[in-house]
Amino acid sequence: MAAPAPALSADDADPSFAELLAGRPHLTANAQDGLTIEEVPLARIAAEVGTPTWVYSAGSLRRRFGALRDALRDAALDCEVHFAVKANPNLAVLRTLAREGAGADIVSEGELRLALAAGIVPDHVVFSGVGKTMAELRFAIGQGVGQINAESVEEIAMISAAATALGRTVDVAIRVNPDVDPRTHAKITTGKSENKFGVAMADAPALYASMAQTPGVRPVGIATHIGSQITAGMSAYSTAYRALADLVRTLRAQGLPVERVDCGGGLGIPYRDEPAPSPAALAGAIKATLGNLGVKLMVEPGRWIAGPAGVLLASVILSKRNGSRRFVILDAAMNDLVRPAMYEAWHGILPVSATDLVAPLSPCDIVGPVCETGDTFARNRGLPALEPASLVAFLDAGAYGAAMSSTYNARPLAAEVLVDGARFAVVRERQSLDALLAGQRLPAWYAT
Ligand SMILES: *Cc1c(COP(=O)(O)O)cnc(C)c1O
């Protein structure tokens, strides 16, 4: 990774509040109720549930899933959409998507259990990940997952052992590493040869052929996933998919059947004002490269579906000045939303009250209370004078938000709320302080 992005100055043309709202139709600024998600004022949720709280729009989840599915359908692609559970493993979010017909891309037994609990049928689950344990493989095969994406010859041996012990045969795809640079953040680049993921293209044919001889394993196809938050256009996708198409033809020329190609996830979203590719562009790239192979296609988007559908609602604890700098200290911190600290990510931050939404702006640093300078959400951001107890909302916090939270600084996990029209419900309770202590024990020899 290069040096951290330079701090943006206030006049570095951050999008205005109106511009941020314009791209996010589930959010409106109401002169009466302030910032509103679908038909529910965020201030009402804060009053009833407290802060910090993650708030997800069911309508936005449905619209975004539908837009992606329709773009694939409009391109006449036979393509299933498997939501990447790691982006947002909240049960109500998964259920919302399951009801729209989403399958799941999972990377652990925990995610599989969540997907099943949300009502996703095992056949619509793909098990990805570079290091699945024997216990996880046994559980997944026992449940009848639709496909396992294998990432190494060593793993294929494990899958075979797990499947034969259960007297089963499981559908397996090979995840290949096409060695392309999707020009996203280094920490979320996964398709370069230096990354830990997948098997080298050159090794894939021999591995695929050997799978056909491996008990308990049925080779069904190939998979890739080149990275996340891809906004630099379709060229990396197209390069990767062309390589996949070539591999399909190579395998078939060797008499090996290839039924499925899993195109991965990674479609980026505009957090600030960066140009972001559309589902139609992705569908077009898939169509142009893999459209004529007569294979069943799959995609595994996480961020594109869930990211824009959620906000993180927080309260101001206090504002202070250090010399000439204004600091606004929130009750949310890097343990809640780690993306700014981890990826130098930019998130839109909107005040919630109707008066704050139209008040004069001045630059400030928005920070959390955690004892690290990295606990900084934004620098030199134009915001109104925010009094203690004022509310703010972080935009685009529906993916890799709650999913990546921790209890660092002994801060309990925040509550999660699902909004649907005029209704809202707490879909994950705020963790209690007692729960933080619950699993901890002192050794017996400390008893005296
Ligand atoms: C993380 C991941 C995804 C989802 O990535 P997004 O950028 O959220 O779309 C899909 N597939 C695999 C294998 C992943 O690891």
mmCIF file of C-alpha atoms in Angstrom, residues 52 335-336 405-408 410-416 426 428-439:
data_model
loop_
_atom_site.group_PDB
_atom_site.id
_atom_site.type_symbol
_atom_site.label_atom_id
_atom_site.label_comp_id
_atom_site.label_asym_id
_atom_site.label_seq_id
_atom_site.Cartn_x
_atom_site.Cartn_y
_atom_site.Cartn_z
ATOM 1 C CA PRO A 52 -24.201 4.055 18.085
ATOM 2 C CA ASN A 335 -14.125 -0.459 16.815
ATOM 3 C CA ASP A 336 -17.551 0.123 15.212
ATOM 4 C CA SER A 405 -16.645 -4.327 14.392
ATOM 5 C CA SER A 406 -14.774 -5.371 17.484
ATOM 6 C CA THR A 407 -15.007 -4.690 21.198
ATOM 7 C CA TYR A 408 -11.669 -2.838 21.301
ATOM 8 C CA ALA A 410 -14.121 -2.835 25.936
ATOM 9 C CA ARG A 411 -16.813 -1.144 23.888
ATOM 10 C CA PRO A 412 -19.895 -3.337 23.337
ATOM 11 C CA LEU A 413 -21.056 -4.100 19.786
ATOM 12 C CA ALA A 414 -23.603 -1.549 18.570
ATOM 13 C CA ALA A 415 -27.271 -2.334 17.936
ATOM 14 C CA GLU A 416 -28.600 -3.015 14.421
ATOM 15 C CA VAL A 426 -34.086 -3.820 16.329
ATOM 16 C CA ARG A 428 -29.595 -7.184 16.743
ATOM 17 C CA GLU A 429 -29.576 -6.014 20.330
ATOM 18 C CA ARG A 430 -26.873 -3.743 21.560
ATOM 19 C CA GLN A 431 -24.346 -5.978 23.318
ATOM 20 C CA SER A 432 -24.559 -5.566 27.072
ATOM 21 C CA LEU A 433 -21.610 -4.647 29.230
ATOM 22 C CA ASP A 434 -22.272 -7.869 31.148
ATOM 23 C CA ALA A 435 -21.810 -9.821 27.918
ATOM 24 C CA LEU A 436 -18.301 -8.380 27.620
ATOM 25 C CA LEU A 437 -17.411 -10.038 30.936
ATOM 26 C CA ALA A 438 -19.510 -13.164 30.490
ATOM 27 C CA GLY A 439 -16.986 -15.507 28.891
#
